[in-house]
Amino acid sequence: MRISKRLKAITGFISDNSKIIDIGCDHALLDIYIYQNFKNVSVIASDIHEGAIKIAKNNIKRYNLEDKINLRYGDGLSVVNKNEIDTIIISGMGYNNIKKILSDTDKLESVEKIIVQSNTDIVKLRKMVISLGYKIEREVMVKEKEIIYTIIEFTKGKEKYTYEQMYFGPRILENKDDLFYEYYNKKLLKYENLLLQLPQSGIYAKIHHSRLIKMIKKQLEYQNINK
Ligand SMILES: C[S@@+](CC[C@H](N)C(=O)[O-])C[C@H]1O[C@@H](n2cnc3c(N)ncnc32)[C@H](O)[C@@H]1O
């Protein structure tokens, strides 16, 4: 079966033999793909909306995987028991929702890996998941329908990060690709325009944006020198 480029990129962080929950599975196509392409995985697909569960159920039935993919209806991690999972996937949601889901820390005890694609506030997301006792193992940027997404794999452990690493992503900085330049060139333009529009009184916002602009320019220029 075929899945979108963004979902396929998420599967790049999946390992054989893992016990996965995909929270907010929607159509469950990702879960069907994972089941078909990885060895010895257990997959729980969950969603908070009845409509999504119905569609997921039909898709799972279409691929004859009713007794393989465990479909659960409910909110976040409330649908799993302690120690039932070692890998969490959350994708296509906003930061606040993801934060709420991961605040169920009892359920995180057995979780070695968290794979996240947030639609908003990626910097805050990095900080939040790190504060739960995880480090950034791998990161990738992927473009689909003109939108550039960042997918992050966190694994249990500790690592210290500078402000720049937290902002851009430590693993992304190690391997800046064309999407990095596309994304941050656009961001630079946006912040430069914003800075011009900020009122004189907004001194703190001006300082903040000037700092971001300087930091982004440094990353873009640094690579230009090395090209
Ligand atoms: C935009 S869809 C993303 C679907 C899929 N994960 C993807 O990346 O394409 C978000 C899904 O998350 C579900 N969702 C939102 N909050 C949730 C929660 N707290 N627990 C479980 N599912 C949730 C929604 O019902 C919806 O189906």
XYZ file of N, CA and C and ligand atoms in Angstrom:
708
model
N 0.834 -1.212 0.000
C 0.000 0.000 0.000
C 0.870 1.264 0.000
N 0.296 2.359 -0.454
C 1.035 3.629 -0.509
C 0.534 4.565 0.596
N 1.451 5.249 1.223
C 1.061 6.278 2.190
C 1.760 7.584 1.814
N 1.314 8.685 2.438
C 1.877 9.994 2.078
C 3.368 10.062 2.457
N 4.048 11.008 1.827
C 5.480 11.209 2.073
C 5.756 11.490 3.565
N 4.877 12.303 4.152
C 5.044 12.661 5.572
C 4.917 11.412 6.461
N 3.902 10.603 6.204
C 3.715 9.395 7.017
C 4.848 8.394 6.773
N 5.291 8.323 5.518
C 6.401 7.407 5.198
C 7.659 7.824 5.978
N 7.871 9.126 6.091
C 9.050 9.613 6.830
C 8.969 9.193 8.304
N 7.768 9.178 8.838
C 7.590 8.740 10.239
C 8.034 7.285 10.392
N 7.715 6.463 9.406
C 8.066 5.038 9.511
C 9.589 4.833 9.495
N 10.327 5.836 9.034
C 11.794 5.752 9.049
C 12.352 5.645 10.464
N 11.534 5.978 11.458
C 11.982 5.938 12.856
C 11.453 4.714 13.614
N 10.732 3.856 12.921
C 10.147 2.665 13.563
C 11.161 1.524 13.551
N 11.171 0.741 14.621
C 12.058 -0.431 14.666
C 11.220 -1.711 14.702
N 11.815 -2.786 14.175
C 11.187 -4.108 14.332
C 11.035 -4.393 15.825
N 10.171 -5.310 16.153
C 9.981 -5.792 17.541
C 9.480 -4.724 18.517
N 8.850 -3.653 18.011
C 8.408 -2.650 18.979
C 6.905 -2.735 19.248
N 6.548 -2.162 20.397
C 5.140 -2.168 20.842
C 4.635 -0.730 20.723
N 3.883 -0.504 19.664
C 3.582 0.869 19.236
C 2.154 1.290 19.549
N 1.988 2.571 19.924
C 0.649 3.173 19.858
C 0.739 4.378 18.931
N -0.197 4.464 18.012
C -0.325 5.639 17.142
C -1.540 6.404 17.667
N -1.251 7.507 18.377
C -2.343 8.282 18.999
C -2.864 9.291 17.982
N -4.158 9.233 17.705
C -4.737 10.087 16.664
C -4.495 9.465 15.303
N -4.857 8.182 15.200
C -4.534 7.407 13.978
C -5.356 7.844 12.774
N -6.509 8.477 13.018
C -7.414 8.916 11.947
C -7.818 7.716 11.077
N -7.283 7.618 9.865
C -7.651 6.526 8.939
C -6.878 5.236 9.193
N -5.876 5.272 10.037
C -5.031 4.113 10.394
C -4.185 3.581 9.239
N -4.006 4.369 8.193
C -3.188 3.899 7.056
C -1.732 3.714 7.481
N -1.250 4.614 8.349
C 0.124 4.499 8.852
C 0.305 3.155 9.571
N -0.698 2.800 10.361
C -0.595 1.572 11.163
C -0.628 0.319 10.290
N -1.433 0.368 9.252
C -1.497 -0.759 8.312
C -0.131 -0.905 7.636
N 0.422 0.226 7.219
C 1.729 0.215 6.557
C 2.799 -0.352 7.507
N 2.773 0.114 8.755
C 3.769 -0.351 9.735
C 3.635 -1.857 9.928
N 2.407 -2.314 10.101
C 2.215 -3.751 10.309
C 2.757 -4.560 9.120
N 2.522 -4.035 7.934
C 2.947 -4.770 6.726
C 4.455 -4.720 6.476
N 5.138 -3.722 7.026
C 6.537 -3.508 6.653
C 7.568 -3.733 7.758
N 7.106 -4.021 8.973
C 8.056 -4.255 10.068
C 7.790 -5.609 10.708
N 8.870 -6.202 11.232
C 8.754 -7.551 11.801
C 8.374 -7.479 13.267
N 7.465 -8.377 13.619
C 7.136 -8.606 15.026
C 6.766 -7.321 15.792
N 5.944 -6.478 15.165
C 5.499 -5.271 15.875
C 4.078 -5.492 16.407
N 3.789 -4.908 17.568
C 2.388 -4.874 17.985
C 1.930 -3.425 17.797
N 0.760 -3.263 17.213
C 0.303 -1.907 16.862
C -1.082 -1.619 17.454
N -1.119 -0.553 18.275
C -2.402 -0.041 18.762
C -2.665 1.250 18.001
N -3.817 1.331 17.347
C -4.201 2.561 16.653
C -5.346 3.166 17.454
N -5.207 4.435 17.865
C -6.269 5.013 18.699
C -6.699 6.377 18.180
N -7.918 6.723 18.515
C -8.391 8.060 18.159
C -9.511 8.468 19.107
N -9.650 9.774 19.282
C -10.650 10.322 20.201
C -11.999 10.554 19.498
N -11.991 10.483 18.169
C -13.227 10.742 17.432
C -13.815 9.470 16.847
N -15.102 9.301 17.124
C -15.814 8.098 16.671
C -15.746 7.939 15.149
N -15.859 9.089 14.451
C -15.840 9.060 12.983
C -14.525 8.490 12.458
N -13.421 8.922 13.090
C -12.099 8.431 12.678
C -11.987 6.935 12.948
N -12.496 6.511 14.099
C -12.433 5.085 14.470
C -13.189 4.239 13.435
N -14.337 4.753 12.989
C -15.132 4.016 11.986
C -14.349 3.847 10.685
N -13.723 4.945 10.236
C -12.944 4.888 8.987
C -11.750 3.941 9.166
N -11.084 4.064 10.323
C -9.932 3.196 10.603
C -10.364 1.731 10.576
N -11.521 1.466 11.196
C -12.034 0.087 11.274
C -12.253 -0.483 9.865
N -12.839 0.331 9.001
C -13.081 -0.116 7.615
C -11.783 -0.399 6.880
N -10.793 0.514 7.060
C -9.498 0.320 6.385
C -8.796 -0.941 6.888
N -8.830 -1.124 8.202
C -8.161 -2.293 8.796
C -8.831 -3.585 8.283
N -10.167 -3.529 8.154
C -10.921 -4.687 7.652
C -10.561 -4.972 6.190
N -10.426 -3.872 5.423
C -10.103 -4.005 3.998
C -8.778 -4.750 3.795
N -7.862 -4.586 4.737
C -6.563 -5.261 4.622
C -6.506 -6.541 5.470
N -7.687 -6.980 5.937
C -7.781 -8.220 6.742
C -6.858 -8.219 7.958
N -6.770 -7.070 8.639
C -5.848 -6.993 9.777
C -6.589 -6.784 11.111
N -7.886 -7.184 11.128
C -8.689 -6.944 12.340
C -8.089 -7.582 13.591
N -7.491 -8.774 13.424
C -6.908 -9.404 14.618
C -5.424 -9.066 14.793
N -4.908 -8.133 13.979
C -3.490 -7.759 14.070
C -3.327 -6.344 14.621
N -4.155 -5.419 14.128
C -4.055 -4.019 14.602
C -5.157 -3.783 15.632
N -4.732 -3.352 16.799
C -5.636 -3.176 17.917
C -6.191 -1.749 17.896
N -7.465 -1.605 17.565
C -8.065 -0.274 17.428
C -8.744 0.128 18.734
N -8.401 1.306 19.245
C -8.983 1.741 20.528
C -9.511 3.168 20.431
N -10.671 3.356 21.041
C -11.363 4.643 21.006
C -11.141 5.369 22.330
N -10.537 6.550 22.319
C -10.359 7.275 23.574
C -9.308 8.360 23.489
N -9.114 9.002 24.647
C -8.256 10.179 24.730
C -6.797 9.793 25.040
N -5.904 10.147 24.171
C -4.461 10.013 24.410
C -4.020 8.678 24.961
N -3.239 8.747 26.054
C -2.664 7.524 26.628
C -3.626 6.792 27.568
N -4.842 7.338 27.727
C -5.806 6.676 28.623
C -6.215 5.308 28.085
N -5.984 5.059 26.818
C -6.430 3.790 26.216
C -5.416 2.651 26.412
N -4.248 2.956 26.998
C -3.270 1.872 27.213
C -3.021 1.641 28.704
N -2.613 0.413 29.020
C -2.202 0.095 30.383
C -0.711 0.361 30.512
N -0.260 0.529 31.740
C 1.168 0.706 32.015
C 1.940 -0.459 31.405
N 3.071 -0.204 30.838
C 3.967 -1.236 30.275
C 3.465 -1.914 29.001
N 2.356 -1.439 28.461
C 1.817 -2.087 27.265
C 2.544 -1.648 25.989
N 3.206 -0.487 26.051
C 3.823 0.090 24.851
C 5.277 0.492 25.120
N 6.092 0.534 24.057
C 7.438 1.121 24.206
C 7.686 2.243 23.195
N 6.740 2.432 22.278
C 6.889 3.470 21.244
C 5.574 4.229 21.067
N 5.687 5.559 21.078
C 4.498 6.394 20.836
C 4.691 7.158 19.532
N 3.656 7.167 18.708
C 3.647 8.054 17.527
C 2.515 9.055 17.731
N 2.854 10.344 17.575
C 1.809 11.382 17.558
C 2.125 12.279 16.366
N 1.222 12.347 15.425
C 1.505 13.211 14.273
C 0.254 13.949 13.818
N 0.507 15.124 13.252
C -0.589 15.908 12.682
C -1.435 16.636 13.711
N -0.890 16.838 14.905
C -1.632 17.595 15.937
C -0.848 18.849 16.307
N -1.476 19.712 17.087
C -0.810 20.927 17.548
C -0.069 20.671 18.858
N 0.844 21.582 19.176
C 1.691 21.434 20.369
C 0.890 21.242 21.661
N -0.128 22.076 21.872
C -0.855 22.009 23.148
C -1.506 20.647 23.361
N -2.045 20.107 22.304
C -2.673 18.792 22.379
C -1.630 17.705 22.685
N -0.486 17.812 22.016
C 0.579 16.827 22.224
C 1.079 16.900 23.678
N 1.225 18.124 24.165
C 1.691 18.330 25.544
C 0.715 17.675 26.537
N -0.565 17.882 26.293
C -1.593 17.313 27.171
C -1.518 15.782 27.158
N -1.372 15.230 25.977
C -1.321 13.762 25.855
C -0.114 13.205 26.615
N 1.041 13.860 26.479
C 2.263 13.337 27.099
C 2.362 13.667 28.592
N 1.377 14.420 29.116
C 1.420 14.735 30.548
C 1.000 13.527 31.398
N 0.526 12.483 30.783
C 0.161 11.245 31.484
C 1.449 10.452 31.735
N 2.304 10.970 32.628
C 3.682 10.476 32.723
C 3.800 9.038 33.251
N 2.796 8.580 34.006
C 2.812 7.180 34.492
C 2.950 6.207 33.330
N 2.278 6.546 32.244
C 2.234 5.649 31.080
C 3.540 5.714 30.281
N 4.365 6.735 30.594
C 5.615 6.893 29.834
C 6.743 6.004 30.371
N 6.511 5.412 31.553
C 7.599 4.640 32.189
C 8.223 3.604 31.262
N 7.392 2.923 30.486
C 7.910 1.853 29.597
C 8.222 2.371 28.191
N 8.033 3.665 27.984
C 8.176 4.208 26.621
C 9.618 4.637 26.348
N 10.257 3.934 25.424
C 11.651 4.207 25.066
C 11.761 5.231 23.949
N 10.699 5.301 23.138
C 10.787 6.135 21.935
C 9.483 6.912 21.703
N 9.618 8.197 21.404
C 8.446 9.016 21.064
C 8.723 9.663 19.707
N 7.872 9.376 18.750
C 8.039 9.951 17.408
C 6.937 11.001 17.235
N 7.352 12.244 16.992
C 6.370 13.331 16.949
C 6.492 14.186 15.706
N 5.376 14.506 15.124
C 5.321 15.539 14.078
C 4.239 16.509 14.527
N 4.692 17.658 15.041
C 3.749 18.669 15.519
C 3.488 19.700 14.432
N 2.259 20.137 14.345
C 1.927 21.176 13.348
C 2.316 22.567 13.833
N 2.592 22.699 15.131
C 2.914 24.029 15.685
C 4.045 23.928 16.718
N 4.679 25.072 16.994
C 5.607 25.236 18.134
C 6.640 24.121 18.310
N 7.434 23.886 17.293
C 8.387 22.771 17.350
C 9.473 23.001 18.408
N 9.832 24.268 18.615
C 10.873 24.555 19.608
C 10.361 24.216 21.012
N 9.125 24.645 21.293
C 8.512 24.326 22.592
C 8.370 22.819 22.745
N 8.040 22.160 21.654
C 7.868 20.703 21.682
C 9.177 20.010 22.094
N 10.298 20.445 21.485
C 11.600 19.852 21.842
C 11.834 19.999 23.352
N 11.631 21.221 23.854
C 11.880 21.492 25.278
C 11.006 20.609 26.155
N 9.732 20.513 25.791
C 8.766 19.783 26.618
C 9.121 18.292 26.686
N 9.403 17.677 25.540
C 9.674 16.225 25.549
C 11.004 15.943 26.263
N 11.981 16.839 26.084
C 13.266 16.683 26.781
C 13.052 16.740 28.300
N 12.156 17.620 28.729
C 11.890 17.743 30.173
C 11.251 16.469 30.737
N 10.748 15.605 29.886
C 10.148 14.352 30.346
C 11.186 13.224 30.453
N 12.456 13.552 30.137
C 13.525 12.547 30.275
C 13.914 11.895 28.955
N 13.775 12.633 27.869
C 14.132 12.093 26.543
C 15.191 12.977 25.887
N 15.892 12.397 24.905
C 16.838 13.186 24.109
C 16.468 13.067 22.635
N 17.037 13.950 21.852
C 16.692 13.949 20.427
C 17.642 12.993 19.696
N 17.085 11.921 19.203
C 17.904 10.889 18.546
C 18.087 11.218 17.062
N 16.969 11.441 16.374
C 17.021 11.735 14.935
C 15.933 12.755 14.601
N 16.169 13.509 13.535
C 15.156 14.475 13.071
C 15.211 14.526 11.558
N 14.082 14.772 10.963
C 14.078 14.896 9.509
C 13.039 15.951 9.088
N 13.360 16.658 8.013
C 12.374 17.590 7.432
C 11.837 16.960 6.161
N 10.535 17.102 5.956
C 9.946 16.524 4.758
C 8.912 17.510 4.196
N 8.869 17.589 2.855
C 7.948 18.549 2.232
C 6.812 17.797 1.550
N 5.601 18.227 1.878
C 4.441 17.606 1.233
C 3.419 18.698 0.945
N 2.953 18.749 -0.285
C 1.983 19.763 -0.714
C 2.419 21.160 -0.249
N 3.656 21.501 -0.529
C 4.219 22.836 -0.237
C 4.398 23.143 1.247
N 4.138 22.178 2.118
C 4.372 22.422 3.549
C 5.585 21.599 3.979
N 6.476 22.257 4.742
C 7.647 21.531 5.247
C 7.382 21.133 6.708
N 7.439 19.834 6.951
C 7.189 19.301 8.294
C 8.508 18.845 8.913
N 8.576 18.904 10.239
C 9.728 18.333 10.953
C 9.241 17.144 11.772
N 9.923 16.025 11.623
C 9.566 14.834 12.401
C 10.740 14.537 13.322
N 10.432 14.324 14.597
C 11.486 14.133 15.590
C 11.325 12.789 16.294
N 12.440 12.091 16.425
C 12.454 10.858 17.212
C 13.174 11.149 18.520
N 12.454 11.024 19.626
C 13.048 11.178 20.954
C 13.262 9.781 21.538
N 14.389 9.580 22.213
C 14.571 8.311 22.926
C 14.934 8.630 24.371
N 14.697 7.666 25.259
C 14.970 7.904 26.677
C 16.438 8.234 26.891
N 16.727 9.250 27.676
C 18.124 9.603 27.948
C 18.276 11.097 28.141
N 19.542 11.477 28.381
C 19.835 12.888 28.664
C 20.843 13.422 27.671
N 20.664 14.649 27.230
C 21.664 15.320 26.403
C 21.410 16.815 26.574
N 22.496 17.580 26.679
C 22.311 19.029 26.840
C 22.345 19.693 25.485
N 21.543 20.728 25.315
C 21.477 21.420 24.030
C 21.661 22.918 24.230
N 22.304 23.560 23.246
C 22.404 25.010 23.265
C 21.074 25.595 22.778
N 20.933 26.890 22.913
C 19.713 27.554 22.436
C 19.537 27.321 20.929
N 20.639 27.416 20.201
C 20.568 27.215 18.737
C 20.151 25.804 18.378
N 20.702 24.832 19.093
C 20.330 23.435 18.829
C 18.846 23.214 19.129
N 18.389 23.808 20.200
C 16.983 23.672 20.574
C 16.086 24.328 19.518
N 16.553 25.424 18.980
C 15.753 26.173 17.997
C 15.673 25.444 16.649
N 16.844 25.082 16.126
C 16.856 24.467 14.784
C 16.703 22.947 14.835
N 17.054 22.365 15.983
C 17.106 20.907 16.087
C 18.548 20.452 15.969
N 19.070 19.760 16.997
C 20.492 19.394 16.981
C 20.850 18.470 15.823
N 19.984 17.523 15.516
C 20.302 16.575 14.435
C 20.106 17.234 13.072
N 19.192 18.161 12.999
C 18.980 18.877 11.736
C 20.199 19.743 11.426
N 20.749 20.374 12.460
C 21.939 21.217 12.259
C 23.149 20.405 11.787
N 23.179 19.134 12.178
C 24.308 18.284 11.773
C 24.250 17.921 10.291
N 23.057 18.056 9.715
C 22.883 17.594 8.342
C 21.903 18.518 7.599
N 22.339 19.760 7.389
C 21.427 20.729 6.759
C 21.249 20.395 5.278
N 19.996 20.222 4.887
C 19.749 19.869 3.481
C 18.990 21.012 2.785
N 18.587 20.771 1.542
C 17.915 21.832 0.772
C 16.653 22.333 1.464
N 15.933 21.410 2.119
C 14.696 21.816 2.798
C 14.980 22.763 3.957
N 16.119 22.549 4.606
C 16.525 23.441 5.685
C 16.643 24.872 5.150
N 17.342 24.993 4.009
C 17.551 26.339 3.426
C 16.241 26.946 2.958
N 15.395 26.113 2.354
C 14.102 26.618 1.878
C 13.273 27.132 3.071
N 13.221 26.327 4.110
C 12.406 26.649 5.281
C 12.899 27.922 5.980
N 14.236 27.980 6.203
C 14.750 29.121 6.973
C 14.941 30.379 6.131
N 15.083 30.258 4.834
C 15.083 31.455 3.999
C 13.708 32.115 4.048
N 12.663 31.290 4.019
C 11.292 31.828 4.112
C 11.047 32.447 5.478
N 11.522 31.753 6.506
C 11.340 32.237 7.866
C 12.072 33.566 8.066
N 13.251 33.672 7.491
C 14.051 34.885 7.598
C 13.292 36.074 6.997
N 12.753 35.859 5.811
C 11.976 36.908 5.148
C 10.797 37.347 6.019
N 10.108 36.336 6.567
C 8.934 36.601 7.406
C 9.328 37.446 8.627
N 10.409 37.058 9.290
C 10.838 37.792 10.485
C 11.343 39.188 10.127
N 12.003 39.326 8.984
C 12.495 40.657 8.591
C 11.321 41.590 8.321
N 10.284 41.079 7.667
C 9.086 41.880 7.425
C 8.387 42.235 8.725
N 8.320 41.235 9.598
C 7.665 41.437 10.884
C 8.360 42.523 11.696
N 9.683 42.477 11.658
C 10.488 43.446 12.403
C 10.181 44.876 11.929
N 10.002 45.028 10.615
C 9.695 46.357 10.071
C 8.335 46.845 10.537
N 7.428 45.874 10.749
C 6.061 46.263 11.115
C 5.845 46.444 12.615
N 6.810 45.975 13.414
C 6.625 46.075 14.872
C 6.631 47.544 15.304
N 5.741 47.920 16.221
C 5.708 49.322 16.665
C 6.961 49.680 17.467
N 7.295 50.947 17.480
C 8.474 51.435 18.208
C 8.449 50.973 19.662
N 7.235 50.919 20.214
C 7.096 50.576 21.634
C 7.420 49.099 21.913
N 7.340 48.283 20.885
C 7.548 46.838 21.118
C 9.015 46.476 21.187
N 9.716 47.062 22.136
C 11.167 46.906 22.195
C 11.596 45.449 22.427
N 10.862 44.752 23.316
C 11.251 43.364 23.614
C 11.018 42.458 22.400
N 9.917 42.683 21.719
C 9.619 41.898 20.509
C 10.675 42.180 19.449
N 11.107 43.434 19.377
C 12.145 43.814 18.399
C 13.461 43.104 18.713
N 13.818 43.116 19.979
C 15.073 42.454 20.376
C 14.981 40.957 20.054
N 13.827 40.367 20.395
C 13.633 38.934 20.166
C 13.761 38.599 18.676
N 13.070 39.360 17.846
C 13.101 39.078 16.406
C 14.476 39.351 15.803
N 15.142 40.396 16.287
C 16.488 40.693 15.785
C 17.429 39.540 16.112
N 17.254 38.984 17.301
C 18.105 37.860 17.730
C 17.850 36.635 16.834
N 16.574 36.364 16.565
C 16.243 35.218 15.710
C 16.812 35.409 14.307
N 16.671 36.630 13.789
C 17.165 36.934 12.433
C 18.679 36.700 12.357
N 19.380 37.180 13.382
C 20.833 37.025 13.413
C 21.220 35.543 13.449
N 20.486 34.796 14.252
C 20.778 33.373 14.416
C 20.511 32.597 13.114
N 19.413 32.927 12.463
C 19.069 32.235 11.205
C 20.093 32.603 10.128
N 20.426 33.902 10.051
C 21.402 34.352 9.039
C 22.721 33.622 9.220
N 23.119 33.455 10.466
C 24.391 32.781 10.758
C 24.367 31.353 10.194
N 23.273 30.662 10.407
C 23.172 29.275 9.911
C 23.147 29.230 8.385
N 22.470 30.185 7.773
C 22.375 30.178 6.308
C 23.711 30.563 5.689
N 24.366 31.551 6.283
C 25.652 32.015 5.747
C 26.747 30.993 5.949
N 26.751 30.387 7.145
C 27.782 29.420 7.484
C 27.831 28.328 6.411
N 26.644 27.876 6.010
C 26.600 26.817 5.009
C 27.054 27.317 3.638
N 26.700 28.577 3.333
C 27.119 29.136 2.045
C 28.631 29.127 1.893
N 29.322 29.407 3.002
C 30.785 29.414 2.969
C 31.295 28.009 2.654
N 30.605 27.003 3.237
C 31.060 25.620 3.063
C 30.642 24.986 1.744
N 29.796 25.654 0.992
C 29.287 25.062 -0.253
C 30.300 25.113 -1.373
C -5.096 15.808 11.717
S -5.358 14.197 12.260
C -3.785 13.450 11.985
C -3.924 12.021 11.622
C -2.614 11.256 11.456
N -1.979 11.053 12.739
C -1.692 11.980 10.511
O -0.620 12.424 10.934
O -2.032 12.111 9.340
C -5.408 14.306 14.015
C -6.151 13.127 14.644
O -5.891 13.119 16.038
C -7.075 12.815 16.739
N -6.901 13.308 18.106
C -6.826 14.598 18.513
N -6.654 14.658 19.849
C -6.583 13.376 20.291
C -6.409 12.782 21.570
N -6.276 13.530 22.669
N -6.398 11.431 21.672
C -6.539 10.660 20.560
N -6.721 11.161 19.327
C -6.744 12.505 19.186
C -8.159 13.490 15.911
O -9.413 12.911 16.146
C -7.662 13.231 14.483
O -8.176 12.034 13.952
